[in-house]
CSV table of C-alpha atoms and ligand atoms in Angstrom, one decimal:
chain,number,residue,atom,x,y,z
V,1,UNK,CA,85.0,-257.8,92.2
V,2,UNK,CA,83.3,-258.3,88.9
V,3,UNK,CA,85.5,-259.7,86.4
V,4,UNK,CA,86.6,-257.8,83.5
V,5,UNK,CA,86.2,-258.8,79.4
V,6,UNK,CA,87.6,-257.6,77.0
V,7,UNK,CA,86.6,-254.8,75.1
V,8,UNK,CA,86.8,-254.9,71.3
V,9,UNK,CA,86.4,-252.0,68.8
V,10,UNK,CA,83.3,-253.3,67.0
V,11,UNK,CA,82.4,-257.0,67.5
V,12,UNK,CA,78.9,-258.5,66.2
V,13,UNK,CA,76.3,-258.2,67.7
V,14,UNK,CA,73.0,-260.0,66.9
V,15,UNK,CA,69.3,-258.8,67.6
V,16,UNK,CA,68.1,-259.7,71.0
V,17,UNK,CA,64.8,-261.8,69.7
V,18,UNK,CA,67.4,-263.9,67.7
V,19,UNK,CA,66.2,-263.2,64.5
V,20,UNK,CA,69.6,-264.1,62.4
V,21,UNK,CA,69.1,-267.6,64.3
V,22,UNK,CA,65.0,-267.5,62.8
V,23,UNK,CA,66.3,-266.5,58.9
V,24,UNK,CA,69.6,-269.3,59.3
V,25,UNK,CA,67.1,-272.2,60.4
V,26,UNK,CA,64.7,-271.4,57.9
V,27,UNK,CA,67.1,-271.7,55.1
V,28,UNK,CA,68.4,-275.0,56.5
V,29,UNK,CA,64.7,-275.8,57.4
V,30,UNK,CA,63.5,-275.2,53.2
V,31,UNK,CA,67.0,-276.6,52.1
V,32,UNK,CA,67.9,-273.4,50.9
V,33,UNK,CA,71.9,-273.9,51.5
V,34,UNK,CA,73.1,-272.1,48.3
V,35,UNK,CA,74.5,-268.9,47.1
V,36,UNK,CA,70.9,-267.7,46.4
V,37,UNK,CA,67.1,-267.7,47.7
V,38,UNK,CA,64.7,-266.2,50.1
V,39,UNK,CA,67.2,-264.8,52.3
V,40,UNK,CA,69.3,-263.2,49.7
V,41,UNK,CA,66.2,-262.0,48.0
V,42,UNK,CA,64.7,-260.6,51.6
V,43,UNK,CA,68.0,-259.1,52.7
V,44,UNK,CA,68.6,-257.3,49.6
V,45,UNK,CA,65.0,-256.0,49.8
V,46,UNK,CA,65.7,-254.7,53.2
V,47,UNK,CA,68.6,-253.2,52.0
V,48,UNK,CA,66.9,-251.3,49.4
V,49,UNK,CA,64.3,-249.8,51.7
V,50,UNK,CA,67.0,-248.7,54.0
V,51,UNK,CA,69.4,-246.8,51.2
V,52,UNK,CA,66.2,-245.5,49.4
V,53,UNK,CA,66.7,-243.1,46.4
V,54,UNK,CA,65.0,-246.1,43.9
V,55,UNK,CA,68.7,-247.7,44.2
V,56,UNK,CA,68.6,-251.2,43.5
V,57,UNK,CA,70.7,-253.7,45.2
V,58,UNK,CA,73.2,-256.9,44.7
V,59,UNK,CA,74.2,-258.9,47.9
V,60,UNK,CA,77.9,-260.4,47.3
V,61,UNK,CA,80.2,-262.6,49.3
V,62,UNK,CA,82.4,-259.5,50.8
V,63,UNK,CA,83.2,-255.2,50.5
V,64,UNK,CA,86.5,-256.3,48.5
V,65,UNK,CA,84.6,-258.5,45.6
V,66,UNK,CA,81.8,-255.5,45.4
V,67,UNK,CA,84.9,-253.1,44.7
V,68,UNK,CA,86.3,-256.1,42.0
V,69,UNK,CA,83.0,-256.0,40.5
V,70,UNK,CA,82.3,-252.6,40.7
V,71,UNK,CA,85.7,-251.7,38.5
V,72,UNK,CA,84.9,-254.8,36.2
V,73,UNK,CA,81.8,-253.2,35.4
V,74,UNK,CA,83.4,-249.4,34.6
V,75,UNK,CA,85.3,-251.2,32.3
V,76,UNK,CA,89.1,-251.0,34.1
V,77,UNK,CA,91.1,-253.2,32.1
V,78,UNK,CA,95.1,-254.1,32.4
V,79,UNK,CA,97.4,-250.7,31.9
V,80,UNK,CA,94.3,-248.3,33.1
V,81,UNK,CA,94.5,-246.1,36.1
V,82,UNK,CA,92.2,-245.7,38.8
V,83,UNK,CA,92.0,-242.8,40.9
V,84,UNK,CA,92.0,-243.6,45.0
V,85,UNK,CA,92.0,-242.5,48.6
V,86,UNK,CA,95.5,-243.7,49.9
V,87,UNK,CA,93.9,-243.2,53.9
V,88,UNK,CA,92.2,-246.5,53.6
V,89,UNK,CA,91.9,-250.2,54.3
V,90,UNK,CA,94.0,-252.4,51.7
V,91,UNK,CA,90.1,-253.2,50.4
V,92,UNK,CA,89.3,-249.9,48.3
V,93,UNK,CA,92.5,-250.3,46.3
V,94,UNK,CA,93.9,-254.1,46.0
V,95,UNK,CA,91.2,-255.2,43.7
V,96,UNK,CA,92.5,-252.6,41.3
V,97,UNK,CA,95.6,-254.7,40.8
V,98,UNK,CA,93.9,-257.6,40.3
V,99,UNK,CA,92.8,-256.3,37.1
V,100,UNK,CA,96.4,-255.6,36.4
V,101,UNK,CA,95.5,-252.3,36.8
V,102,UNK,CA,97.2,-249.5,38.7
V,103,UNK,CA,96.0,-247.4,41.5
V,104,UNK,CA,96.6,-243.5,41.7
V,105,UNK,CA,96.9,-242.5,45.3
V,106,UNK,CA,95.2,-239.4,46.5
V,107,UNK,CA,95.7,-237.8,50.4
V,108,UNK,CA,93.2,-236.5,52.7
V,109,UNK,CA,91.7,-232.7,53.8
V,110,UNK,CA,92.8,-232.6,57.4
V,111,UNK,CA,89.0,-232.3,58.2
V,112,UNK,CA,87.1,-235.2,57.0
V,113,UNK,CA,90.8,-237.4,56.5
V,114,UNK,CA,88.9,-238.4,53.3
V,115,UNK,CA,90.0,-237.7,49.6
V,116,UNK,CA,91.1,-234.0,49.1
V,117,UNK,CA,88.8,-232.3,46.5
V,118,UNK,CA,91.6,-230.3,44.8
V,119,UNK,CA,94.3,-233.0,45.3
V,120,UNK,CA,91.7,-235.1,43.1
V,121,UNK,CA,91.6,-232.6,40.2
V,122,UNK,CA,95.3,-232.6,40.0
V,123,UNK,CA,96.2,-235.8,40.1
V,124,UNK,CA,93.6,-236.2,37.2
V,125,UNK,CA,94.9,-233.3,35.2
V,126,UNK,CA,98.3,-234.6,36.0
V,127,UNK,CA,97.2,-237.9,34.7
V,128,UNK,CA,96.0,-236.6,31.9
V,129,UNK,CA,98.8,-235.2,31.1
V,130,UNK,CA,101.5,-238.1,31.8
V,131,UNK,CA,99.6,-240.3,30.1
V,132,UNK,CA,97.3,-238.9,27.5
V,133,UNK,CA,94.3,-240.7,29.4
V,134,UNK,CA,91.7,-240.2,31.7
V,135,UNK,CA,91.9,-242.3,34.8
V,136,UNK,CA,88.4,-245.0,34.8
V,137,UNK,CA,87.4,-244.7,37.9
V,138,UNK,CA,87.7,-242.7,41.3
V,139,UNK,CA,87.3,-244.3,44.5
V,140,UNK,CA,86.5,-241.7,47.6
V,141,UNK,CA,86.7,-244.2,51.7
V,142,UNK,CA,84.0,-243.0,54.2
V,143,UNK,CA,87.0,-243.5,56.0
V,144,UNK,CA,85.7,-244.8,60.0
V,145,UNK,CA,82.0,-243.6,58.8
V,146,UNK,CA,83.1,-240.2,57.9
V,147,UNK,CA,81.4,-238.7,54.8
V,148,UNK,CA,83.6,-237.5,52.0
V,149,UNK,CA,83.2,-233.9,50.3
V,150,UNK,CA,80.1,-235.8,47.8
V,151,UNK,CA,79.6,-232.1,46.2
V,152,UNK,CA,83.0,-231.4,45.3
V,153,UNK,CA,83.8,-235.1,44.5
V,154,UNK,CA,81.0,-236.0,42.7
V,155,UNK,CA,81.3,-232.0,40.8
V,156,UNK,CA,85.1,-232.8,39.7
V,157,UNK,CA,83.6,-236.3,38.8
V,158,UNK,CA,81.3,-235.4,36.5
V,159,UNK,CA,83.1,-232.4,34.8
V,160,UNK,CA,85.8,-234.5,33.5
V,161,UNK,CA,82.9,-237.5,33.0
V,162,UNK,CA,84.9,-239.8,35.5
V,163,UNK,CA,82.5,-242.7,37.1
V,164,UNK,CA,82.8,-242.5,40.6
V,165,UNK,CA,82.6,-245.7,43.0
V,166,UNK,CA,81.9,-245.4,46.5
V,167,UNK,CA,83.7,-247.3,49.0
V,168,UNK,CA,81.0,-246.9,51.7
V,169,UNK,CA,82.4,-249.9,53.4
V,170,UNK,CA,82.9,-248.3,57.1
V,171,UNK,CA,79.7,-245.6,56.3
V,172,UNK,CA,76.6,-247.7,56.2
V,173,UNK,CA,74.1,-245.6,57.0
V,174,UNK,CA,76.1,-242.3,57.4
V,175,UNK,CA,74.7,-239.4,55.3
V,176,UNK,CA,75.4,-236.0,53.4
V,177,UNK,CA,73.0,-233.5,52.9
V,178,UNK,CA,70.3,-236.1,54.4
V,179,UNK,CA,71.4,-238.7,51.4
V,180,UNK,CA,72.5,-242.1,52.3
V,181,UNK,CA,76.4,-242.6,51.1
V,182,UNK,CA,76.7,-245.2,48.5
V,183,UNK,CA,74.0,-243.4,46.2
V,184,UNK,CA,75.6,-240.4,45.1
V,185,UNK,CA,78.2,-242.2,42.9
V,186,UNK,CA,78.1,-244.7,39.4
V,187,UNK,CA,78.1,-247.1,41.7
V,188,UNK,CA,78.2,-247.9,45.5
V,189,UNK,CA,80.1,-250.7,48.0
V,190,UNK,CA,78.8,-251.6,51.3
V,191,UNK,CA,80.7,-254.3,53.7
V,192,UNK,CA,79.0,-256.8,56.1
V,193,UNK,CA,82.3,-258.2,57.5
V,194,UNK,CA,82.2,-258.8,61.4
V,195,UNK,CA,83.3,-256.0,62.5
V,196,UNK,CA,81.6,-253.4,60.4
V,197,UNK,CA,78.1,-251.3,60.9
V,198,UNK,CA,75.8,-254.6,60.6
V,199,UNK,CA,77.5,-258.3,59.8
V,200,UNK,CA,76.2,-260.8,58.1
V,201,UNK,CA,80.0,-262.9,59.2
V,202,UNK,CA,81.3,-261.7,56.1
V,203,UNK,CA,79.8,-260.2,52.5
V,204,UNK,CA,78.9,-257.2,51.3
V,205,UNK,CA,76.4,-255.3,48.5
V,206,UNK,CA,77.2,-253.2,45.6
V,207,UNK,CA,74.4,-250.6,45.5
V,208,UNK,CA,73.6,-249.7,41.7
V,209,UNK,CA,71.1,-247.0,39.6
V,210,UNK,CA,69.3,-248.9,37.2
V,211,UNK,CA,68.1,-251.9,36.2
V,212,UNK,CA,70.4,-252.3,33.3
V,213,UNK,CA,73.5,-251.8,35.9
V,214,UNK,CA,71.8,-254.1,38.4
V,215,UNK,CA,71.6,-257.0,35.9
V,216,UNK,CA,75.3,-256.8,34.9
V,217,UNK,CA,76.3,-256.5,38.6
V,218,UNK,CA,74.1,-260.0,38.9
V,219,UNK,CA,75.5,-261.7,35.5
V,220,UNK,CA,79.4,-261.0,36.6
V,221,UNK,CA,78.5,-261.8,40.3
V,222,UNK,CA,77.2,-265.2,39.1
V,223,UNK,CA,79.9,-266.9,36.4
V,224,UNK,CA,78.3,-264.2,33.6
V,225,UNK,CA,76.3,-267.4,32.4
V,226,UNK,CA,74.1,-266.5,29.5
V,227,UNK,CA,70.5,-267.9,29.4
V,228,UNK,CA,70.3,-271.0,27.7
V,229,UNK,CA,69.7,-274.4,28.8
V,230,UNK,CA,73.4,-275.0,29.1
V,231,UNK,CA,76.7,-272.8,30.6
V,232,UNK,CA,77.0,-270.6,27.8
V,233,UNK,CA,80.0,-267.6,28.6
V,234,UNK,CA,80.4,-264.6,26.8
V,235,UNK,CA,81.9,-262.6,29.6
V,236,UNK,CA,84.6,-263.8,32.3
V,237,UNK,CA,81.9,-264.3,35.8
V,238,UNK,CA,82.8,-264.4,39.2
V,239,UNK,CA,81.7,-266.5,42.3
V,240,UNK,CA,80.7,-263.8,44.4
V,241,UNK,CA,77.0,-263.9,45.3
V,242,UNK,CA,76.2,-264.1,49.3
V,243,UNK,CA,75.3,-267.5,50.6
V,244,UNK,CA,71.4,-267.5,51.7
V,245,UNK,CA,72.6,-268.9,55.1
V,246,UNK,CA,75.0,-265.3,55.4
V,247,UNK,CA,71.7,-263.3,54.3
V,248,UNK,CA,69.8,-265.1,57.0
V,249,UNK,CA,71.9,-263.3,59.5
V,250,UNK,CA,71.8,-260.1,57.5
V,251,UNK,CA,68.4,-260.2,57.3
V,252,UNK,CA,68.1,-260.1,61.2
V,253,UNK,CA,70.8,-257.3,61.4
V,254,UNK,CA,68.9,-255.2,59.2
V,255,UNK,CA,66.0,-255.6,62.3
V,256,UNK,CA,69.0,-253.7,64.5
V,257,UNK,CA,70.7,-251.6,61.9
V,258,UNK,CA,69.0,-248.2,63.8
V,259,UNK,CA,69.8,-249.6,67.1
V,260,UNK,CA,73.7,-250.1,65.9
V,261,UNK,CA,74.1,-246.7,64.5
V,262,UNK,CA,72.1,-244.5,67.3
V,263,UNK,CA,74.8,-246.6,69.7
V,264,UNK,CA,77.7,-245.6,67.3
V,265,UNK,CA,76.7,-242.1,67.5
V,266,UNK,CA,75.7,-242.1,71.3
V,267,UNK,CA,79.5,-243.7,72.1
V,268,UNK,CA,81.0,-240.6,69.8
V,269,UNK,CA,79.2,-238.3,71.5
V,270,UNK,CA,80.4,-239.6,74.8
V,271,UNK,CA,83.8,-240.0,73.9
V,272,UNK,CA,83.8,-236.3,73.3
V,273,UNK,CA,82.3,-235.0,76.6
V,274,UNK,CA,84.4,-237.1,78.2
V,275,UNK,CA,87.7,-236.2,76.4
V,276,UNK,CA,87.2,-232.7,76.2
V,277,UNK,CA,89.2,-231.6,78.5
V,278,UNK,CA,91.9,-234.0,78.5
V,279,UNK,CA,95.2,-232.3,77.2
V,280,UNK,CA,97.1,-233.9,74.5
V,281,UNK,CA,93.9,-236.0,72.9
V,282,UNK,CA,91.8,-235.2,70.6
V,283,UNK,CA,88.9,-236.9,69.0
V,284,UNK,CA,88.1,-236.4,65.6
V,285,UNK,CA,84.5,-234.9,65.2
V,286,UNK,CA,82.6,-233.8,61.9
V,287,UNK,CA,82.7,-230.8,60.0
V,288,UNK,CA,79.8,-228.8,62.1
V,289,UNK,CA,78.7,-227.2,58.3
V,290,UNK,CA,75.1,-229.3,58.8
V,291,UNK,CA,76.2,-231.7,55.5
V,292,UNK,CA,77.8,-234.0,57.6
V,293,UNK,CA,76.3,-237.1,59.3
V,294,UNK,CA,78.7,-240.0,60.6
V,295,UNK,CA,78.4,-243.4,61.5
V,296,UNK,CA,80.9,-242.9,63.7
V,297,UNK,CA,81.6,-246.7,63.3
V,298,UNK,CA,84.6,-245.8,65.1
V,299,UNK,CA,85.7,-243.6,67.4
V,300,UNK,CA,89.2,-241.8,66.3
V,301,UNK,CA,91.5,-239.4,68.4
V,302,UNK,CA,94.8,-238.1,67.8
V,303,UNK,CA,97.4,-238.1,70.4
V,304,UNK,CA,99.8,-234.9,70.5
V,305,UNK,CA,103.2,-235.7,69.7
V,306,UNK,CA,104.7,-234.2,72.8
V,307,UNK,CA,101.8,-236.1,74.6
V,308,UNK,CA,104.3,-238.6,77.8
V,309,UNK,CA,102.5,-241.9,77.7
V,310,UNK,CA,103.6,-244.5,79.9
V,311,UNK,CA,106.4,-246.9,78.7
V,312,UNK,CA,107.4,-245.1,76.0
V,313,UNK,CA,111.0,-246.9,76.3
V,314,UNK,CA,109.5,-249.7,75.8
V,315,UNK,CA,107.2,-249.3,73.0
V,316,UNK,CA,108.4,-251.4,69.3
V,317,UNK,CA,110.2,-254.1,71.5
V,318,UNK,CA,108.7,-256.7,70.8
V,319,UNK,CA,107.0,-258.2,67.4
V,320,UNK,CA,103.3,-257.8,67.6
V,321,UNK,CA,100.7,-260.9,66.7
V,322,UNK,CA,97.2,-260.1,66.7
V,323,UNK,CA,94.0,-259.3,64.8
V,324,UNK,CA,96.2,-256.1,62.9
V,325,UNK,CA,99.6,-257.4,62.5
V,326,UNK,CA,100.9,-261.0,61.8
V,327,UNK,CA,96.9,-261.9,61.7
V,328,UNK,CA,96.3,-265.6,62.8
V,329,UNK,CA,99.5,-265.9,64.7
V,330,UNK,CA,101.4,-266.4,61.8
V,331,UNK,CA,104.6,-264.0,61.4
V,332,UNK,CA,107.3,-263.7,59.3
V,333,UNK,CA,110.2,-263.9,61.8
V,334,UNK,CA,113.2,-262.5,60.2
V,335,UNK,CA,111.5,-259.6,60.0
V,336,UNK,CA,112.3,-256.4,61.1
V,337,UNK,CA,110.1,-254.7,64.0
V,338,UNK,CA,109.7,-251.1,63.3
V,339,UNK,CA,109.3,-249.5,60.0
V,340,UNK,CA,110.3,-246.3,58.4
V,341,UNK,CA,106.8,-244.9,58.6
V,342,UNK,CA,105.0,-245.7,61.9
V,343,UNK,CA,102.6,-244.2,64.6
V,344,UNK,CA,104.7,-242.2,67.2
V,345,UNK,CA,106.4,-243.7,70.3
V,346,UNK,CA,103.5,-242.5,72.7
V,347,UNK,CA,100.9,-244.2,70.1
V,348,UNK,CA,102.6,-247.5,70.8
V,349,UNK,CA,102.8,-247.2,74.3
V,350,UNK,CA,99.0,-246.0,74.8
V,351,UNK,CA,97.8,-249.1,72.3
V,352,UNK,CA,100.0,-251.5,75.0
V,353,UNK,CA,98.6,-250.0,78.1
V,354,UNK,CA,95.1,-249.9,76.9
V,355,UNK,CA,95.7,-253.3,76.0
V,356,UNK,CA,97.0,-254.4,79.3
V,357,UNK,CA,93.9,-253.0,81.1
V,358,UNK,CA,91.8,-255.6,78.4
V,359,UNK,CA,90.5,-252.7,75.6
V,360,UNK,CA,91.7,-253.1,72.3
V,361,UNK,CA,92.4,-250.3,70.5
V,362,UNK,CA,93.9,-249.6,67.2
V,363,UNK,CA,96.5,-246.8,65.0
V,364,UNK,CA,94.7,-245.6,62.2
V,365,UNK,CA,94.8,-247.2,59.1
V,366,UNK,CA,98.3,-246.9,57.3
V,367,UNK,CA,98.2,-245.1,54.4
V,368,UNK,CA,98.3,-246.8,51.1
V,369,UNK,CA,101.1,-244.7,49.7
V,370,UNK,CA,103.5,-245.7,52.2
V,371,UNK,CA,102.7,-249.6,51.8
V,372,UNK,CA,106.3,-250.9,50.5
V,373,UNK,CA,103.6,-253.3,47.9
V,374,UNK,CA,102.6,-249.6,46.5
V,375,UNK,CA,105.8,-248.1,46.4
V,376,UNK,CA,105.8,-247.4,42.8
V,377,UNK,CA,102.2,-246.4,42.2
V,378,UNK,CA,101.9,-243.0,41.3
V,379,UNK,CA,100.5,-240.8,44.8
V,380,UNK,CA,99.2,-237.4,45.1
V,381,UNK,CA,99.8,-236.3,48.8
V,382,UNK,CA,100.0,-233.4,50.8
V,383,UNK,CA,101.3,-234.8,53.9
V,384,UNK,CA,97.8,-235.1,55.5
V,385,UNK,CA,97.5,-239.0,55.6
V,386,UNK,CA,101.0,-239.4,57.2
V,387,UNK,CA,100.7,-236.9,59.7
V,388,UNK,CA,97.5,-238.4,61.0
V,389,UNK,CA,98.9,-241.9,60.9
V,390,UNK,CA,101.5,-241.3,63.3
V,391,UNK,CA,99.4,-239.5,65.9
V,392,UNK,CA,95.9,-241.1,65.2
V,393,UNK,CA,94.4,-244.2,67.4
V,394,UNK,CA,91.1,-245.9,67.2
V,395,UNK,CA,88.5,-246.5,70.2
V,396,UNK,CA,85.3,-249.2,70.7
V,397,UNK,CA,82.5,-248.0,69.6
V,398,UNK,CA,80.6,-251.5,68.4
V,399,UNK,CA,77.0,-251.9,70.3
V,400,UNK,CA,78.9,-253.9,72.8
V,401,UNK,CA,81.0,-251.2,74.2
V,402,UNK,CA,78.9,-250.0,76.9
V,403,UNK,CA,78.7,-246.9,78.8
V,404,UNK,CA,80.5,-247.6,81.7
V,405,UNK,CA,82.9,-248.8,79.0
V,406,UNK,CA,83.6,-246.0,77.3
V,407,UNK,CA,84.3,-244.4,80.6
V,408,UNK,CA,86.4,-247.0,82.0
V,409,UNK,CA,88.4,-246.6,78.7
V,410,UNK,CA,88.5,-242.5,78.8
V,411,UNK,CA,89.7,-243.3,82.6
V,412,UNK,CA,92.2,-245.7,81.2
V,413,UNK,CA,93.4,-243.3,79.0
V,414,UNK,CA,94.1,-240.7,81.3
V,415,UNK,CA,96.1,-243.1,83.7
V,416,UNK,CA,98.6,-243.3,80.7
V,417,UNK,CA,99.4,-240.1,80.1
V,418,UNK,CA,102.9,-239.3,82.5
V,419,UNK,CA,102.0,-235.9,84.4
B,501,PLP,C1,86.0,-253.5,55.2
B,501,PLP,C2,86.3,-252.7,54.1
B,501,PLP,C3,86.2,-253.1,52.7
B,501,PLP,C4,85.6,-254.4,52.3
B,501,PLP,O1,85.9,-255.4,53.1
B,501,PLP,P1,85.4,-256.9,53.2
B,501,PLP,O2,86.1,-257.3,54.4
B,501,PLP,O3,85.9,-257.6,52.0
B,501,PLP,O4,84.0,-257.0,53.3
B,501,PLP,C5,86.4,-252.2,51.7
B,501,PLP,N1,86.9,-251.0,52.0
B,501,PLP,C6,87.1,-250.5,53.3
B,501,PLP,C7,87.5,-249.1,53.5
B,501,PLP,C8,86.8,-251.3,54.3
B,501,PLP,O5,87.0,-250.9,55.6
């Protein structure tokens, strides 16, 4: 029998004609080993083309500095408030703090899991109110590819004259209304980190509307130096432009980026069929309205509460070290191993058994408003977030995870569940 590997939920992938190994050697080939050149330039071109709608471009050095950058540049300073989605990755709001400024959690709709439309307006009247001042920016996740609502966002938005900055980190190439996500809002974040739509190891792009924002965006990304023949600072810069050798690999991955999302999509598509008649799961589809069009850069389902999984018992025994928790094997040992907010017992135990049988899956991102770091920071919720937290799991879905994969996972699935 043919061993098995491992399955991961989205592991790089490179083009099959090595073209991230062509764009790397030419850089090292023309000496061009610096945090600029042909590669940047190219891969930011190729980037353009693909987001269209005139936007222009700036490659950085990772998602999280195009979100630092991209609040620098709306002008939040210490004591302001920026508006958030609390269903997200620690990315979309921990740069806000390190402007010594505090985030404003908002919870999901139950059918995109993405900021709630009306939850936004009140927690900026609200704001308003408490504090006599508008909030500087609101940040909406395209949270595992999904679009958010961009009309009623970007509508609230612009009524109360609000910049809005994307975090289209995990939505590379997914659209609304046939427009690319990332170029509805003041400004836009992609991510390039391994795991995400396309890699480049690790960086990212802020995706901006004029030329005037484009060169700001480039002066902060590169020490704000002014243009004289010596370092002459009028602004506080940053070190965040990508490295040409990084854009070298983006650059190839831009040759694939259709490939990787038609496999996203095709995986979805499969886990649906597949899972459609299992009882107790659930995968989370898009709104059917027609304005929706995922990434599906990963597969979610929800697994119902009184859903038996397989040691159950046993699940939250032992302390977990890994690529979520206790990341490079290093713990903190005295502490506890269950917290007050977690996913549900049968969660747990269908993450251990699908790990046993070599897939790694994942619960769905923890809600920022229940992170003890963010337990003072003022949250909007309606219970949405939570809910889905405890019941919610991730699948593979990268352009790895083959077919018989995805069917040898759906299979591994149903051997859990107790009948
Ligand atoms: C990945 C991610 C980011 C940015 O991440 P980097 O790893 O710094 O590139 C930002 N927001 C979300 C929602 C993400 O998933």
């Amino acid at each position: 029998m043919k061993e098995r590997k491992r399955i991961y939920l989205c592991l790089a992938h490179m083009s099959d004609e090595g073209m991230e190994q062509k764009y790397v050697k030419e850089a090292f080939d023309t000496n061009w080993v610096v945090p600029l050149g042909p590669n940047v330039d190219g891969f930011e071109k190729a980037l353009e083309e693909f987001i269209g709608e005139n936007k222009r471009i700036v490659a950085l050095a990772s998602g999280t500095a195009a979100v630092h950058l991209a609040l620098v540049e709306c002008g939040v300073e210490a004591g302001d408030e920026v508006i958030v989605q609390s269903f997200t990755f620690c990315a979309s709001s921990h740069p806000i703090t390190y402007l010594g400024a505090t985030p404003v959690f908002v919870d999901s709709e139950p059918d995109t899991w993405n900021m709630d439309p009306d939850l936004l307006e009140k927690a900026i009247v609200d704001r308003i109110a408490k504090t006599g001042r508008k909030p500087k920016a609101i940040v909406p996740v395209a949270l595992y590819g999904m679009p958010y609502d961009c009309d009623r966002i970007m509508e609230i938005a612009n009524r109360y004259e609000i910049p809005v900055i994307e975090d289209a980190a995990e939505g590379f190439g997914s659209k609304y209304k046939g427009q690319m996500l990332g170029t509805f809002g003041h400004l836009g974040i992609l991510s390039f980190n391994g795991n995400k739509m396309i890699t480049t190891s690790g960086g990212g792009a802020m995706i901006t509307n004029s030329d005037e924002q484009w060169r700001e965006i480039m002066m902060y990304a590169t020490q704000y130096r002014e243009s004289y023949p010596y370092y002459q600072h009028e602004k506080i810069g940053f070190n965040y432009r990508m490295s040409n050798i990084c854009a070298g690999i983006g650059r190839g991955q831009m040759t694939i980026a259709d490939k990787h999302l038609a496999h996203h999509r095709h995986a979805q598509a499969l886990y649906e069929e597949l899972l459609k008649d299992v009882e107790g799961i659930h995968v989370h589809t898009q709104p059917t309205c027609g304005k929706y069009d995922s990434n599906f850069w990963l597969t979610a389902i929800t697994i119902d509460p009184e859903l038996r999984v397989k040691g159950e018992d046993k699940a939250y025994s032992k302390a977990v070290t890994g690529a979520v928790g206790g990341a490079a094997g290093v713990v903190h040992i005295a502490k506890p191993i269950t917290t007050e907010c977690q996913p549900n017992r049968n969660v747990e135990a269908m993450r251990i058994w699908l790990d046993k049988a070599l897939i790694e899956a994942r619960p769905v991102w923890k809600p920022m408003h229940k992170q003890p770091i963010y337990q003072n920071a003022p949250a909007y919720t309606n219970g949405v977030s939570e809910a889905i937290f405890k019941i919610g799991m991730c699948l593979p879905t990268g352009p790895c995870v083959t077919d018989d994969d995805v069917r040898y996972i759906v299979d591994c699935i149903k051997e859990a569940i107790e009948c």
